[in-house]
Coordinates of C-alpha atoms and ligand atoms in Angstrom, one line a residue:
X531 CA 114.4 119.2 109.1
X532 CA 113.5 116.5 107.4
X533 CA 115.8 113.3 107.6
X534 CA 116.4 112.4 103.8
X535 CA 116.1 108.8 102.8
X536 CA 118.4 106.2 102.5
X537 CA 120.1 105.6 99.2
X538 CA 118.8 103.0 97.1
X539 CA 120.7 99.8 96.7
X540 CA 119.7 100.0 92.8
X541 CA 120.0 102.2 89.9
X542 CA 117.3 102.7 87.1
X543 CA 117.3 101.1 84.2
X544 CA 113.9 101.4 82.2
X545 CA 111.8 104.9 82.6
X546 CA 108.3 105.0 82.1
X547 CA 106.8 108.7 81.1
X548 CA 104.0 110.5 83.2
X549 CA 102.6 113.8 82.1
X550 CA 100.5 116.5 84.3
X551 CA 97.8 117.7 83.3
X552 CA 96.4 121.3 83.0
X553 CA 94.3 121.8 86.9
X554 CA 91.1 122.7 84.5
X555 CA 91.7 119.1 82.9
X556 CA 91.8 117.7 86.4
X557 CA 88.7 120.1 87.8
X558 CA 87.0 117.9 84.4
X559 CA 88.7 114.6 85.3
X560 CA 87.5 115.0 88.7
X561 CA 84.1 115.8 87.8
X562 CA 83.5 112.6 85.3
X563 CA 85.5 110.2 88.3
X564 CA 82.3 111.5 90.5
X565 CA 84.9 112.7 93.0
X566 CA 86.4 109.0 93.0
X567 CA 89.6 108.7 92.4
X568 CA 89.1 104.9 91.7
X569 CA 87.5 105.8 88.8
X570 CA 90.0 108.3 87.5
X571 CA 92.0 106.9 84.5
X572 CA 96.1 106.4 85.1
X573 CA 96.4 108.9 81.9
X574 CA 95.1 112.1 83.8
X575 CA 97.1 111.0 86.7
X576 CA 101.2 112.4 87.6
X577 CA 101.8 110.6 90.7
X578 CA 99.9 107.6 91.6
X579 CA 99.8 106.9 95.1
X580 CA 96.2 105.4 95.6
X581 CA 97.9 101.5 96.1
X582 CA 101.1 99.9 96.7
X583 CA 99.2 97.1 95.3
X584 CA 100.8 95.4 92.1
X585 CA 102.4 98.5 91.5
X586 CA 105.9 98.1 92.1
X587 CA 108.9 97.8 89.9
X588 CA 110.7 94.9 89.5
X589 CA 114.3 93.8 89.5
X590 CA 116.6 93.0 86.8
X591 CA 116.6 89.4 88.5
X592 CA 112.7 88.9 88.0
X593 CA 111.9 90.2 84.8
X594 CA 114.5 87.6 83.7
X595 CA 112.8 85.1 85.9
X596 CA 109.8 85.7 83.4
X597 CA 111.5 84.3 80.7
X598 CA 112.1 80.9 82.3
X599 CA 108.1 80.9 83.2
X600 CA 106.7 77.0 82.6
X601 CA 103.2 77.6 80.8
X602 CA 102.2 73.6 81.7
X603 CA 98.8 73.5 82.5
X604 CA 99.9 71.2 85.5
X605 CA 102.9 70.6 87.3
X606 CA 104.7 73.7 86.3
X607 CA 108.3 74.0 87.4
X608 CA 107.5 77.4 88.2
X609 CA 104.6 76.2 90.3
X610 CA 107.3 73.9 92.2
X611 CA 109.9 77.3 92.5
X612 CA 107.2 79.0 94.1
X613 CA 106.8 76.4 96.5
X614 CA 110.5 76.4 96.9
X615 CA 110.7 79.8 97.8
X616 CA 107.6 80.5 100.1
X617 CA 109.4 77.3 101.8
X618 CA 113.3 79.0 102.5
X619 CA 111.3 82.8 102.9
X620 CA 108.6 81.9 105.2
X621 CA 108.8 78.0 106.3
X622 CA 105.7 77.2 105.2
X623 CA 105.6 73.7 103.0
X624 CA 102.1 73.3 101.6
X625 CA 101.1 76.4 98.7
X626 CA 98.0 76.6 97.2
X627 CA 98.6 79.3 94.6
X628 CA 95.8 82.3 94.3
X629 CA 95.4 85.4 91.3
X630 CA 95.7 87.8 93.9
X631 CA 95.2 88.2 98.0
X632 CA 90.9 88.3 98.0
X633 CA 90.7 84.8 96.0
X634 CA 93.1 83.5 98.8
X635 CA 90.6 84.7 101.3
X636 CA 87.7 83.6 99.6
X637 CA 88.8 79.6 99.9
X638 CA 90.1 80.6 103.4
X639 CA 87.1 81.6 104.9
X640 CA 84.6 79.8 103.0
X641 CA 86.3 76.2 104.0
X642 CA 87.3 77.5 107.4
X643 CA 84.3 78.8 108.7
X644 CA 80.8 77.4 109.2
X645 CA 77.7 80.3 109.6
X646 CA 77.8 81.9 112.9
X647 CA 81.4 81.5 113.9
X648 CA 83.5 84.5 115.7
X649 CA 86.5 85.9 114.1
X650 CA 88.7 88.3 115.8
X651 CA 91.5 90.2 113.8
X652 CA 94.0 93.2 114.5
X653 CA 91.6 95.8 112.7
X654 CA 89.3 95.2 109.6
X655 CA 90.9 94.8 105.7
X656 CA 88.2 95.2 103.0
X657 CA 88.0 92.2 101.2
X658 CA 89.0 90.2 104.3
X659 CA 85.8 91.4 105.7
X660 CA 84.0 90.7 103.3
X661 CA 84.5 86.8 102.5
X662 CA 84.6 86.3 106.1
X663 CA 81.2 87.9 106.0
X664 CA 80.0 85.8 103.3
X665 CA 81.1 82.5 104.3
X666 CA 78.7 83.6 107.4
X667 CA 81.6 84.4 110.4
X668 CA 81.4 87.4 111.9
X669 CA 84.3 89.9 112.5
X670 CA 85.2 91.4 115.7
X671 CA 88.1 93.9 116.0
X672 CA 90.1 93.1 118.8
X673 CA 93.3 95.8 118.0
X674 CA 94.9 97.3 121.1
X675 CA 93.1 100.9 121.6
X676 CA 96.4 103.1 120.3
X677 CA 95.5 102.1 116.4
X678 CA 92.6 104.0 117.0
X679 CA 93.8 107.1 117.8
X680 CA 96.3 108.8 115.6
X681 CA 97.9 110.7 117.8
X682 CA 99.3 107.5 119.7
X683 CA 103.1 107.3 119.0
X684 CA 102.8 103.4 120.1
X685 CA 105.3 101.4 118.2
X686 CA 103.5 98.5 117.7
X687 CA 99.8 99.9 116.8
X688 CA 99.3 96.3 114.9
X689 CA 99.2 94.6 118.0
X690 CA 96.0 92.4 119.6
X691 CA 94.8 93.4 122.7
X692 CA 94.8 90.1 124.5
X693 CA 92.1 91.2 126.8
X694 CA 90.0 91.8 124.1
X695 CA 90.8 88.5 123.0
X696 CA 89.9 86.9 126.2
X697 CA 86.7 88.9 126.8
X698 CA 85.0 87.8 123.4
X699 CA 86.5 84.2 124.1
X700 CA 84.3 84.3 127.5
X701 CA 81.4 85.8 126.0
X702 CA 80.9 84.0 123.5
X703 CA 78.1 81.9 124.5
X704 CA 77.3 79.1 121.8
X705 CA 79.5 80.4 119.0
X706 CA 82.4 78.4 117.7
X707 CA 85.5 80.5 118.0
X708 CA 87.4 79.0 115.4
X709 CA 90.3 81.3 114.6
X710 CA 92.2 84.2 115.0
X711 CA 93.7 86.3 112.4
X712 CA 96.3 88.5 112.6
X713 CA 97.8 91.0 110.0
X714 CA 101.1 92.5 109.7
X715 CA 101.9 96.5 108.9
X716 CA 98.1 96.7 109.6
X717 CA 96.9 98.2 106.1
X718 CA 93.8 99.8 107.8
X719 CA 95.7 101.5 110.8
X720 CA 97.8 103.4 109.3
X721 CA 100.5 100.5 108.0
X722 CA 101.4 99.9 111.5
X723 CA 103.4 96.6 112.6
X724 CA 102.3 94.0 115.3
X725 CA 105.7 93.0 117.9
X726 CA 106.7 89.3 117.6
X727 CA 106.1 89.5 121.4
X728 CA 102.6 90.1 120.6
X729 CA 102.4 87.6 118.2
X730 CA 103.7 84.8 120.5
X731 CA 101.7 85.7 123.2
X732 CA 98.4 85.6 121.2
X733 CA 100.1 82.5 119.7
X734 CA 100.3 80.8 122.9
X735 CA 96.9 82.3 124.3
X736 CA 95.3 80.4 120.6
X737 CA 97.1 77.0 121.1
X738 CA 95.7 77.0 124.9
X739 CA 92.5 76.9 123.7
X740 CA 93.0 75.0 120.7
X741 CA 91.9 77.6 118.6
X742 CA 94.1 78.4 115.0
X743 CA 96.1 81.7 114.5
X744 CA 95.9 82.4 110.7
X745 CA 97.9 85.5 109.0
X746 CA 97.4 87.7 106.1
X747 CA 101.5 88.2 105.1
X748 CA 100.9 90.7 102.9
X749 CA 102.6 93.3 104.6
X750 CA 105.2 90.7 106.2
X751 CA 108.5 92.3 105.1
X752 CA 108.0 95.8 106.5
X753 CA 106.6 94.7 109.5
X754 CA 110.0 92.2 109.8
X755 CA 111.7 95.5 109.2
X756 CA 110.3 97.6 112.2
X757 CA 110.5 94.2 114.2
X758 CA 114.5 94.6 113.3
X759 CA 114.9 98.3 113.9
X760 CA 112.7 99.2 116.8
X761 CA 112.0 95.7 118.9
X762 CA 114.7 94.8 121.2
X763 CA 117.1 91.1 121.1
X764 CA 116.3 91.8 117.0
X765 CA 118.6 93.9 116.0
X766 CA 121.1 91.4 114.5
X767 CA 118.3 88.6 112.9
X768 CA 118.6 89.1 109.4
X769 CA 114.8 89.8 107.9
X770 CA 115.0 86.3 106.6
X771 CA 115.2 85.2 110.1
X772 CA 112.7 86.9 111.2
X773 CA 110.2 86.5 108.9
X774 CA 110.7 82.6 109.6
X775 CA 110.3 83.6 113.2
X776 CA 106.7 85.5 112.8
X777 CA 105.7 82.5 110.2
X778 CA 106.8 79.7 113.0
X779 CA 104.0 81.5 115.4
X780 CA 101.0 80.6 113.0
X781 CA 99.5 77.6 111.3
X782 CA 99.5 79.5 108.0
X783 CA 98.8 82.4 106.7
X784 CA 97.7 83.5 102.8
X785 CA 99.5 86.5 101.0
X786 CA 98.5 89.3 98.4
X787 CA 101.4 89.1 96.6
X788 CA 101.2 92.4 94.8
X789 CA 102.9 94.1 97.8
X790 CA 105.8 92.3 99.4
X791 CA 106.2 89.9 96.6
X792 CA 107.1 92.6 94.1
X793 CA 105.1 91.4 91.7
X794 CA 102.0 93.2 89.7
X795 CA 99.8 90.2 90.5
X796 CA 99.3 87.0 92.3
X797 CA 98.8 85.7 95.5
X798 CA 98.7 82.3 97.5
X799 CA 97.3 80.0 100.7
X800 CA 100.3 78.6 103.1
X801 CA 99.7 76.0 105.3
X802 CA 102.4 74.4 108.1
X803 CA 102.0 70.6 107.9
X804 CA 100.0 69.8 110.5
X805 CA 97.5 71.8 108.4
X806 CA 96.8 69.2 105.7
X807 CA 93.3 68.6 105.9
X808 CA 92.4 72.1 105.4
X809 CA 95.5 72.5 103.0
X810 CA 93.7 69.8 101.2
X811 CA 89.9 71.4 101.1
X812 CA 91.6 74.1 99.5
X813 CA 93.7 72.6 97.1
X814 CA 90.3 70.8 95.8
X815 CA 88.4 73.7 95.8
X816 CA 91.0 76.4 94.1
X817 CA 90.3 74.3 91.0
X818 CA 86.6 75.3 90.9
X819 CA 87.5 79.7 91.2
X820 CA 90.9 79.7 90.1
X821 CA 92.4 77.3 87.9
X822 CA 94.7 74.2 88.7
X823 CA 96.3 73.8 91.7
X824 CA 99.6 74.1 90.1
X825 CA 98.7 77.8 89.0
X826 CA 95.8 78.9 90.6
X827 CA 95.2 81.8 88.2
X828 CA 98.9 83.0 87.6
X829 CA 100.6 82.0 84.8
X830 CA 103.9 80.3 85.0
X831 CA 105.8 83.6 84.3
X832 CA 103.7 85.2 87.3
X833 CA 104.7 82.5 89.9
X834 CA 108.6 82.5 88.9
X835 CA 108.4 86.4 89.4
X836 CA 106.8 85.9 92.4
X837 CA 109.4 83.2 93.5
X838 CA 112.3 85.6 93.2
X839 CA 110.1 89.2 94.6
X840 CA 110.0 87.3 97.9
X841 CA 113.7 86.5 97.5
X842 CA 114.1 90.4 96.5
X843 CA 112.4 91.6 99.1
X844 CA 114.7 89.8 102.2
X845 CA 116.8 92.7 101.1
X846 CA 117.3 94.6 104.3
X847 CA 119.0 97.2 102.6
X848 CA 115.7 97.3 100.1
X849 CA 113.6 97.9 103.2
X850 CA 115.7 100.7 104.9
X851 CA 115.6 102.8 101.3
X852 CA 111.4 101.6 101.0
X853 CA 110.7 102.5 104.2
X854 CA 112.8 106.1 104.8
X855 CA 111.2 107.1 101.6
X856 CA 107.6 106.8 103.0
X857 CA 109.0 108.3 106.3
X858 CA 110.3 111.4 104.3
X859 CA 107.2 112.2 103.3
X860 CA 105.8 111.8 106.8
X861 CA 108.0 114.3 108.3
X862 CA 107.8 116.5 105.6
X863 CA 104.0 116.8 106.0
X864 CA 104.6 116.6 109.8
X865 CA 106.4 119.7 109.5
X866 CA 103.8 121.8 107.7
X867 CA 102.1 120.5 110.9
X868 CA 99.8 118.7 108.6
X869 CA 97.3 116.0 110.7
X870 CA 98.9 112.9 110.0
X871 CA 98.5 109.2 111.5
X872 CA 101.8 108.4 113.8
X873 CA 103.9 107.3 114.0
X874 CA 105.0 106.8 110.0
X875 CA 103.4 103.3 108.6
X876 CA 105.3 100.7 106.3
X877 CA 103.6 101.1 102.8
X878 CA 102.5 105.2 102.7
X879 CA 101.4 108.1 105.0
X880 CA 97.9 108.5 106.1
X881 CA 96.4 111.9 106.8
X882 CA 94.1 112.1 109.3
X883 CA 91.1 113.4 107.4
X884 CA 89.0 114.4 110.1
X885 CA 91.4 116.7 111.9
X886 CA 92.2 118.2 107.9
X887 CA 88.7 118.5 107.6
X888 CA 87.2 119.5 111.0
X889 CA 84.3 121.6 110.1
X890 CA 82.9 118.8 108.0
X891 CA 80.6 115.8 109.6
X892 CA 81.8 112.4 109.1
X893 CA 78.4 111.3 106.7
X894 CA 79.9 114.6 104.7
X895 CA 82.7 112.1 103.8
X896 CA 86.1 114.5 104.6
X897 CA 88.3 111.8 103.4
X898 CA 86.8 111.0 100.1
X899 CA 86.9 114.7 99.5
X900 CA 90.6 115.6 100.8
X901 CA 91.6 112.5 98.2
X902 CA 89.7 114.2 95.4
X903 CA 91.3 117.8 96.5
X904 CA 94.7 116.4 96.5
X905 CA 94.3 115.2 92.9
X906 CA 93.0 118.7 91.9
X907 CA 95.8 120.3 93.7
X908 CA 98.7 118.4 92.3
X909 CA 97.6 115.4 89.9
X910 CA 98.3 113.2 93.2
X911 CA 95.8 109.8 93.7
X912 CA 95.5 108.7 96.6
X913 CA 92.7 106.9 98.2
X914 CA 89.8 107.2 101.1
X915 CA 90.1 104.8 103.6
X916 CA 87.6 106.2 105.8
X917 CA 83.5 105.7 106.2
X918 CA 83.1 105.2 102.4
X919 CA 85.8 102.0 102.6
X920 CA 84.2 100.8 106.0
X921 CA 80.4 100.7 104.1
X922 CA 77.0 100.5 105.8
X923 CA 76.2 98.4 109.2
X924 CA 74.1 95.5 107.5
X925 CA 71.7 96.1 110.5
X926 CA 71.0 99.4 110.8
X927 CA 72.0 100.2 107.4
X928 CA 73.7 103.3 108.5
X929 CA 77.1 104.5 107.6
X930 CA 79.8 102.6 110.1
X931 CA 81.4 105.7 111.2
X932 CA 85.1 104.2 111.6
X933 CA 87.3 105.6 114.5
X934 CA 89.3 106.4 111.7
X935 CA 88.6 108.5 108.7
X936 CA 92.2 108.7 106.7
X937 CA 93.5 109.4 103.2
X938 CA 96.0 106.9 102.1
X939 CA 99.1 108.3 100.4
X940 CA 100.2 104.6 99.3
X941 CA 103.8 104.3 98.1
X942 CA 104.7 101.8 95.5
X943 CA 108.0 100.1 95.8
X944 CA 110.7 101.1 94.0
X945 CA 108.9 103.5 91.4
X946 CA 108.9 107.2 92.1
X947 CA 112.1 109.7 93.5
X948 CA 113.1 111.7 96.2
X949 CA 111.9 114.8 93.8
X950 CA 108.5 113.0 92.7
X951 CA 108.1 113.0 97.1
X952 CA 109.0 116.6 97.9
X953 CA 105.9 117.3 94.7
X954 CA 103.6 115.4 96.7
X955 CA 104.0 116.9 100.3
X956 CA 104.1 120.5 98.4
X957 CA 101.0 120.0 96.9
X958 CA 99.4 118.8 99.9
X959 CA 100.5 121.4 102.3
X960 CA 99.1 124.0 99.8
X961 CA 95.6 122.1 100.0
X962 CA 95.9 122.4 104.0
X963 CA 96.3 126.1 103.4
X964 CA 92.9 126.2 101.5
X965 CA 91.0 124.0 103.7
X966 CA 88.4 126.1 105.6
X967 CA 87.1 126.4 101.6
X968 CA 86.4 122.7 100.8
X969 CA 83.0 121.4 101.3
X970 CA 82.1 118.0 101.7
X971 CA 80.3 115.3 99.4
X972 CA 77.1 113.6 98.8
X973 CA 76.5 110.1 97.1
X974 CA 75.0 110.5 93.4
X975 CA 75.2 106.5 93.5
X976 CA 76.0 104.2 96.1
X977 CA 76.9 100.2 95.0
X978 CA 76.1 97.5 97.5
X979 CA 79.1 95.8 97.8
X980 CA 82.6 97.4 98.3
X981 CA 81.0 100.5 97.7
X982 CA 84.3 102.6 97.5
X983 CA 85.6 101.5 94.1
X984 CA 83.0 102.6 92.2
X985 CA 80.8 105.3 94.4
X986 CA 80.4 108.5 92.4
X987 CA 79.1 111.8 94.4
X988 CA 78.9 115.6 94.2
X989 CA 80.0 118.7 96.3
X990 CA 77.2 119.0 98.9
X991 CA 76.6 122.7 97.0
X992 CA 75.6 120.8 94.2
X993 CA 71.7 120.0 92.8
X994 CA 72.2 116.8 92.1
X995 CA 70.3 114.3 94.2
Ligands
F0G1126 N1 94.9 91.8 102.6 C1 95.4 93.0 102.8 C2 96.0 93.4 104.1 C3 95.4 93.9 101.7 O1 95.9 95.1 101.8 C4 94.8 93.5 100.5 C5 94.7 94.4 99.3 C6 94.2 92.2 100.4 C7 94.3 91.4 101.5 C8 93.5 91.7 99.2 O2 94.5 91.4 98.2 O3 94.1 93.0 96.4 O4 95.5 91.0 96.0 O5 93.0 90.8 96.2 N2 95.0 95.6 99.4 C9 95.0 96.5 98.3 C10 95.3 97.9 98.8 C11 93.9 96.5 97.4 O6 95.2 98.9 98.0 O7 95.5 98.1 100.0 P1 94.3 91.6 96.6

């Protein structure tokens, strides 16, 4: 049986209506998305589970931050209770403040990289890829093998493979090596957390070498979480403590803070202090994409939200109710013996598209079609995260063909019931029923960049070419 979630430590206050529509509306909805659910609109959608990205609810406490917001152009206060609070969460003293997580990456990688340099991370995030890309570094990833297979009950599938590490670092012939980047609750695996162990040994393997260890926290707080209930001596840290821990073994890091800053949008660079100069290359350039460095494309209200979210979010109590809610839908699916990535990830449950779909190639695109036949089934988004996401090999200009070819049922925080979850896992484990009968897909347009959010393409029965 299914173990039921933790209570919530909050009650609801505010109720926002959602309406399911008739399954011929959504056979029509579904037609005019181009089998994207990207590009379905949130009216013809019941449960929304494609991100956990600036979809969350906020507390009581925050939207009455909003009201205190300082609209200065510069030197908000709110700028300076950001700072304040990334300081006490994380330890980090130097903010440049971002809109959201890829602007952060953009001045990250632009002013960190030069052409040709080597960048290893734990796995591949879109948008990190991508700037890293076009600032002219070029991504390896050096995740330990378990995150590729998803039958692996690891515990720590977010962790780097030191070897890997090493072996790139030896063959790497003329290439600066500039930096490593780690990510916790790997958003691309599966949501799966990295051990502080890991991170201190990879830590201590970068300063050896004088190379810099950079993280994207945007996951930070669920990963402190399974830190605190499955790696030993952390049991009794608070998540405050560790979360200062994992910060301490980095020289900065830069958030989206749409997930664990419980906030529908911003985002921000963080720098230790002996990481002025590039602190300062950012804080001079953020003025030219974002806006001034005292807001950075948020507005005041925005950043004194996001001052008390990552307050908020410390809750461990918060995180035990989060993350048994996402892990009741796991073992509810688990229990239809639907293919699923394990063990459960932080932010939502991944299916495991290509063992849904067996009989379908991987080119035939399984996972953008099981998202598509979810919505159909039960007004359910969710989102690919498979060879559509992971786009075309710039060389060969083929399809990349990830290990992993998942849909991603992505929880938001705070938002949906015990009753809205038992929907969801019914509605897919009817779709798994029907699955010898769903065919796969074929582009009707393919964009260049990012070509997931805005792809459209028919059932591979269909004429269209
Ligand atoms: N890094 C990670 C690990 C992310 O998951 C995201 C966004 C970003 C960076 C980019 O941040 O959206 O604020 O510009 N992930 C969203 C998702 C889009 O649905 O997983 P952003």
């Amino acid at each position: 049986m299914a173990k039921r979630p933790a209570p919530e430590p909050y009650k609801i206050k505010m109720v926002e209506p959602i309406r399911l529509i008739s399954r011929q509306d959504r056979q029509k909805a579904l037609e005019k998305a181009g089998y994207n659910t990207f590009l379905l609109d949130s009216q013809d959608v019941y449960i929304d589970l494609l991100t956990d990205s600036g979809t969350s609810a906020m507390s009581q406490e925050q939207w009455s931050a909003l009201m205190r917001g300082d609209e200065a152009y510069a030197g908000s206060a709110s700028f300076y209770r950001l700072v304040e609070a990334i300081k006490d969460v994380f330890g980090y003293p130097l903010v440049v403040p971002t809109h959201q997580g890829r602007a952060a990456e953009h001045l990250f990688f632009k002013l960190a990289l030069q052409p040709g340099d080597i960048v290893p991370m734990n796995m591949y995030f879109t948008t990190t890829r991508h700037h890293l890309e076009l600032a002219g570094g070029i991504f390896y990833d050096t995740i330990c093998s378990q995150a590729h297979d998803t039958a692996s009950t690891f515990k720590f599938k977010g962790n780097m493979d030191i070897n890997k590490l090493e072996d790139l670092y030896q063959k790497r012939g003329e290439r600066r090596f500039p930096v490593v980047v780690m990510a916790p609750n790997v958003n691309m695996a599966g949501g799966q957390p990295f051990s502080l162990g890991n991170l201190k040994e990879v830590f201590q393997w970068c300063r050896e070498k004088g190379i810099k260890l950079y993280l994207d926290i945007t996951r930070i707080a669920e990963n402190a979480y399974f830190i605190k209930t499955r790696e030993e001596g952390y049991q009794d840290k608070t998540i405050q403590e560790i979360l200062r821990e994992i910060c301490a073994h980095s020289d900065g890091a830069w958030m989206s803070a749409k997930k664990d800053g419980l906030v529908n949008i911003g985002g921000f660079l963080a720098f230790h202090s002996h990481e002025q100069e590039l602190f300062e290359k950012c804080r001079n350039e953020v003025v030219v994409y974002e806006g001034l460095h005292t807001y950075g494309g948020m507005a005041g209200r925005d950043m004194d939200a996001l001052a008390q979210g990552l307050r908020d979010v410390c809750s461990f109590e918060y995180l035990r109710a989060r993350i048994t809610q996402v892990e009741y839908l796991h073992s509810l699916l688990d229990e239809n013996n639907v293919p699923l990535v394990h063990p459960c990830g932080g932010h939502g449950v991944f299916l495991d598209a290509a063992k849904f779909l067996s009989h379908l190639d991987q080119d035939e695109f399984p996972a953008q079609m099981l998202a598509a036949q979810i919505y159909l089934e039960g007004g359910i988004r969710s989102m690919e995260r498979g060879n559509v996401s992971a786009g075309r090999d710039p060389q060969t200009g083929k399809n990349r063909r990830p290990k992993l070819e998942l849909v991603r049922l992505t929880i938001p925080r705070r938002v949906y019931t015990q009753s809205h979850i038992e929907y969801t896992a019914e509605a897919i484990v009817r779709c798994y029923q029907r699955r010898d009968k769903i065919p796969g897909l074929k582009f009707t347009y393919e964009p260049k960049v990012l070509r997931f959010f805005q792809a459209r393409f028919c059932p591979l029965s269909c004429k269209k070419d």
